[in-house]
Amino acid sequence: DAGVIQSPRHEVTEMGQEVTLRCKPISGHNSLFWYRQTMMRGLELLIYFNNNVPIDDSGMPEDRFSAKMPNASFSTLKIQPSEPRDSAVYFCASKDSTSTDTQYFGPGTRLTVL
Amino acid sequence: EDKVVQSPLSLVVHEGDTVTLNCSYEVTNFRSLLWYKQEKKAPTFLFMLTSSGIEKKSGRLSSILDKKELFSILNITATQTGDSAVYLCAPGGWTDKLIFGTGTRLQVFP
């Protein structure tokens, strides 16, 4: 079975540019989570969806960040405009919330904002 | 406010040693606690614990939960260099969210 798929794996951009990160959850999973990981702050939950509906976006740092899940197999996290302090590894994770608490992580996108 | 504290922050051992990693937590409406291993990539799932006193085992790794005292431990026996990683503890409640600790960085030298 394919795991969680994220793209791109690496992104280097300049301050002020728009960045879009993409995620395909494991087929059949109905919950999707976006995390950000930095050395200083560790692994932080940004937002999560159940059945394509955003449930909790309290971790989204500011209005420059937005996330969508238009269908069960695709989600995006957008940063506009990007800033150097957004540099981090962004992980997407998914789970089947009807049967388990175990979240399965994608390989992550390493974002560098110059 | 929910919180997770892992200790030690860092651990350096030699191959063959046994290590114990600690995780204490305070989570509203606690439901389960998960352990993950993170090498230089994404966290990978190790264990999920929901009941006190029942040890989960996988090879040289084992873990147990104490819901009364609000902590969990992860034991690794006969450590190998491949065990070098950051180990993350993540309790969760009934909201589907996991609260990740800052992790314990384990380095195993030959």
CSV table of N, CA and C in Angstrom, one decimal, chain A residues 5-80:
chain,number,residue,atom,x,y,z
A,5,ILE,N,1.6,10.6,0.7
A,5,ILE,CA,2.5,11.2,-0.3
A,5,ILE,C,2.5,12.7,-0.2
A,6,GLN,N,3.7,13.2,-0.2
A,6,GLN,CA,3.8,14.7,-0.1
A,6,GLN,C,4.7,15.2,-1.3
A,7,SER,N,4.3,16.4,-1.8
A,7,SER,CA,5.1,17.0,-2.8
A,7,SER,C,5.1,18.5,-2.6
A,8,PRO,N,6.2,19.2,-3.0
A,8,PRO,CA,7.5,18.7,-3.3
A,8,PRO,C,8.2,18.2,-2.1
A,9,ARG,N,9.3,17.5,-2.3
A,9,ARG,CA,10.1,17.0,-1.1
A,9,ARG,C,10.9,18.2,-0.6
A,10,HIS,N,11.4,19.0,-1.5
A,10,HIS,CA,12.2,20.2,-1.1
A,10,HIS,C,11.7,21.4,-1.9
A,11,GLU,N,11.7,22.5,-1.2
A,11,GLU,CA,11.2,23.7,-1.8
A,11,GLU,C,12.1,24.9,-1.3
A,12,VAL,N,12.7,25.6,-2.3
A,12,VAL,CA,13.5,26.8,-1.9
A,12,VAL,C,12.9,27.9,-2.6
A,13,THR,N,12.5,29.0,-1.9
A,13,THR,CA,11.9,30.1,-2.5
A,13,THR,C,12.4,31.4,-1.9
A,14,GLU,N,12.0,32.5,-2.4
A,14,GLU,CA,12.4,33.8,-1.9
A,14,GLU,C,11.3,34.4,-1.1
A,15,MET,N,11.7,35.1,-0.1
A,15,MET,CA,10.7,35.9,0.7
A,15,MET,C,9.7,36.6,-0.2
A,16,GLY,N,8.4,36.5,0.2
A,16,GLY,CA,7.4,37.1,-0.5
A,16,GLY,C,6.7,36.3,-1.5
A,17,GLN,N,7.3,35.1,-1.9
A,17,GLN,CA,6.7,34.3,-2.9
A,17,GLN,C,5.6,33.4,-2.2
A,18,GLU,N,4.7,32.9,-3.1
A,18,GLU,CA,3.7,32.0,-2.6
A,18,GLU,C,4.2,30.6,-2.7
A,19,VAL,N,3.9,29.8,-1.6
A,19,VAL,CA,4.3,28.4,-1.6
A,19,VAL,C,3.1,27.5,-1.4
A,20,THR,N,3.0,26.4,-2.2
A,20,THR,CA,1.9,25.5,-2.0
A,20,THR,C,2.5,24.1,-1.8
A,21,LEU,N,2.1,23.5,-0.7
A,21,LEU,CA,2.6,22.1,-0.3
A,21,LEU,C,1.4,21.2,-0.5
A,22,ARG,N,1.6,20.0,-1.0
A,22,ARG,CA,0.6,19.1,-1.4
A,22,ARG,C,0.7,17.8,-0.6
A,23,CYS,N,-0.5,17.2,-0.4
A,23,CYS,CA,-0.5,15.9,0.4
A,23,CYS,C,-1.6,15.0,-0.1
A,24,LYS,N,-1.3,13.7,-0.3
A,24,LYS,CA,-2.3,12.7,-0.6
A,24,LYS,C,-2.3,11.7,0.5
A,25,PRO,N,-3.4,11.6,1.3
A,25,PRO,CA,-3.4,10.7,2.4
A,25,PRO,C,-3.5,9.3,2.0
A,26,ILE,N,-3.4,8.4,2.9
A,26,ILE,CA,-3.5,7.0,2.7
A,26,ILE,C,-5.0,6.7,2.3
A,27,SER,N,-5.2,5.9,1.3
A,27,SER,CA,-6.6,5.6,0.8
A,27,SER,C,-7.4,5.0,1.9
A,28,GLY,N,-8.6,5.6,2.1
A,28,GLY,CA,-9.5,5.0,3.2
A,28,GLY,C,-9.4,5.8,4.5
A,29,HIS,N,-8.3,6.6,4.7
A,29,HIS,CA,-8.2,7.4,5.9
A,29,HIS,C,-9.0,8.6,5.8
A,30,ASN,N,-9.7,9.0,6.9
A,30,ASN,CA,-10.7,10.1,6.8
A,30,ASN,C,-10.2,11.3,7.6
A,31,SER,N,-9.0,11.2,8.3
A,31,SER,CA,-8.5,12.3,9.0
A,31,SER,C,-7.1,12.7,8.4
A,32,LEU,N,-6.9,14.0,8.3
A,32,LEU,CA,-5.6,14.5,7.7
A,32,LEU,C,-5.1,15.6,8.6
A,33,PHE,N,-3.8,15.6,8.9
A,33,PHE,CA,-3.2,16.5,9.8
A,33,PHE,C,-2.0,17.2,9.1
A,34,TRP,N,-1.8,18.5,9.3
A,34,TRP,CA,-0.6,19.2,8.8
A,34,TRP,C,0.2,19.6,10.0
A,35,TYR,N,1.5,19.3,10.0
A,35,TYR,CA,2.4,19.6,11.1
A,35,TYR,C,3.6,20.4,10.5
A,36,ARG,N,4.2,21.2,11.4
A,36,ARG,CA,5.4,21.9,11.1
A,36,ARG,C,6.5,21.5,12.2
A,37,GLN,N,7.7,21.2,11.7
A,37,GLN,CA,8.7,20.8,12.7
A,37,GLN,C,10.0,21.7,12.5
A,38,THR,N,10.4,22.3,13.6
A,38,THR,CA,11.6,23.1,13.7
A,38,THR,C,12.4,22.6,14.9
A,39,MET,N,13.7,23.0,14.8
A,39,MET,CA,14.5,22.6,16.0
A,39,MET,C,14.1,23.3,17.3
A,40,MET,N,13.6,24.6,17.1
A,40,MET,CA,13.3,25.3,18.3
A,40,MET,C,11.9,24.9,18.9
A,41,ARG,N,11.0,24.6,18.0
A,41,ARG,CA,9.6,24.4,18.5
A,41,ARG,C,9.1,22.9,18.4
A,42,GLY,N,10.0,22.1,17.8
A,42,GLY,CA,9.6,20.7,17.7
A,42,GLY,C,8.5,20.5,16.7
A,43,LEU,N,7.6,19.5,16.9
A,43,LEU,CA,6.5,19.1,16.0
A,43,LEU,C,5.2,19.8,16.5
A,44,GLU,N,4.7,20.7,15.6
A,44,GLU,CA,3.5,21.5,16.0
A,44,GLU,C,2.4,21.1,15.0
A,45,LEU,N,1.2,20.9,15.6
A,45,LEU,CA,0.0,20.7,14.7
A,45,LEU,C,-0.5,22.1,14.2
A,46,LEU,N,-0.6,22.2,12.9
A,46,LEU,CA,-1.1,23.4,12.3
A,46,LEU,C,-2.6,23.4,12.2
A,47,ILE,N,-3.1,22.3,11.5
A,47,ILE,CA,-4.6,22.2,11.3
A,47,ILE,C,-4.9,20.7,11.0
A,48,TYR,N,-6.1,20.3,11.3
A,48,TYR,CA,-6.5,18.9,10.9
A,48,TYR,C,-7.9,18.9,10.4
A,49,PHE,N,-8.2,17.9,9.5
A,49,PHE,CA,-9.5,17.8,8.8
A,49,PHE,C,-10.0,16.4,9.2
A,50,ASN,N,-11.3,16.3,9.4
A,50,ASN,CA,-12.1,15.1,9.4
A,50,ASN,C,-13.1,15.1,8.3
A,51,ASN,N,-13.1,14.0,7.5
A,51,ASN,CA,-14.0,13.9,6.3
A,51,ASN,C,-14.0,15.2,5.5
A,52,ASN,N,-12.8,15.7,5.3
A,52,ASN,CA,-12.6,16.9,4.4
A,52,ASN,C,-12.9,18.2,5.0
A,53,VAL,N,-13.4,18.2,6.3
A,53,VAL,CA,-13.9,19.4,6.9
A,53,VAL,C,-12.8,19.9,7.9
A,54,PRO,N,-12.4,21.1,7.9
A,54,PRO,CA,-11.4,21.6,8.9
A,54,PRO,C,-12.0,21.6,10.3
A,55,ILE,N,-11.3,20.9,11.2
A,55,ILE,CA,-11.9,20.8,12.6
A,55,ILE,C,-11.2,21.8,13.5
A,56,ASP,N,-9.9,21.9,13.4
A,56,ASP,CA,-9.2,22.7,14.4
A,56,ASP,C,-8.0,23.4,13.6
A,57,ASP,N,-8.0,24.7,13.5
A,57,ASP,CA,-7.0,25.4,12.8
A,57,ASP,C,-6.3,26.3,13.8
A,58,SER,N,-6.4,26.0,15.1
A,58,SER,CA,-5.8,26.9,16.1
A,58,SER,C,-4.3,27.0,16.0
A,59,GLY,N,-3.7,26.0,15.4
A,59,GLY,CA,-2.2,26.0,15.3
A,59,GLY,C,-1.7,26.8,14.1
A,60,MET,N,-2.5,27.2,13.2
A,60,MET,CA,-2.1,28.0,12.0
A,60,MET,C,-1.5,29.3,12.5
A,61,PRO,N,-0.3,29.6,12.2
A,61,PRO,CA,0.4,30.8,12.9
A,61,PRO,C,-0.2,32.1,12.5
A,62,GLU,N,-0.7,32.3,11.4
A,62,GLU,CA,-1.2,33.6,11.0
A,62,GLU,C,-2.0,33.5,9.7
A,63,ASP,N,-2.5,34.6,9.3
A,63,ASP,CA,-3.4,34.6,8.1
A,63,ASP,C,-2.6,34.3,6.8
A,64,ARG,N,-1.3,34.3,6.8
A,64,ARG,CA,-0.5,34.0,5.6
A,64,ARG,C,-0.7,32.5,5.3
A,65,PHE,N,-1.1,31.7,6.3
A,65,PHE,CA,-1.2,30.3,6.1
A,65,PHE,C,-2.7,29.9,5.9
A,66,SER,N,-2.9,29.0,4.9
A,66,SER,CA,-4.2,28.5,4.6
A,66,SER,C,-4.1,27.1,4.2
A,67,ALA,N,-5.2,26.3,4.5
A,67,ALA,CA,-5.2,24.9,4.1
A,67,ALA,C,-6.6,24.5,3.5
A,68,LYS,N,-6.6,23.6,2.6
A,68,LYS,CA,-7.8,23.2,2.0
A,68,LYS,C,-7.8,21.7,1.8
A,69,MET,N,-8.9,21.1,1.8
A,69,MET,CA,-9.0,19.7,1.5
A,69,MET,C,-10.3,19.5,0.6
A,70,PRO,N,-10.1,19.7,-0.7
A,70,PRO,CA,-11.3,19.7,-1.6
A,70,PRO,C,-11.9,18.3,-1.8
A,71,ASN,N,-11.1,17.2,-1.5
A,71,ASN,CA,-11.7,15.9,-1.6
A,71,ASN,C,-10.9,14.9,-0.7
A,72,ALA,N,-11.3,13.7,-0.6
A,72,ALA,CA,-10.8,12.8,0.4
A,72,ALA,C,-9.3,12.4,0.1
A,73,SER,N,-8.8,12.7,-1.1
A,73,SER,CA,-7.5,12.2,-1.5
A,73,SER,C,-6.5,13.3,-1.8
A,74,PHE,N,-6.8,14.6,-1.3
A,74,PHE,CA,-5.9,15.6,-1.7
A,74,PHE,C,-6.1,16.8,-0.7
A,75,SER,N,-5.0,17.4,-0.2
A,75,SER,CA,-5.0,18.5,0.6
A,75,SER,C,-3.8,19.4,0.2
A,76,THR,N,-4.0,20.7,0.4
A,76,THR,CA,-2.9,21.7,0.2
A,76,THR,C,-2.7,22.6,1.4
A,77,LEU,N,-1.5,23.0,1.6
A,77,LEU,CA,-1.1,24.0,2.6
A,77,LEU,C,-0.4,25.1,1.9
A,78,LYS,N,-1.0,26.3,2.0
A,78,LYS,CA,-0.4,27.4,1.2
A,78,LYS,C,0.1,28.5,2.1
A,79,ILE,N,1.2,29.1,1.8
A,79,ILE,CA,1.8,30.2,2.5
A,79,ILE,C,2.0,31.3,1.5
A,80,GLN,N,1.3,32.4,1.9
A,80,GLN,CA,1.4,33.6,1.0
A,80,GLN,C,1.2,34.9,1.8
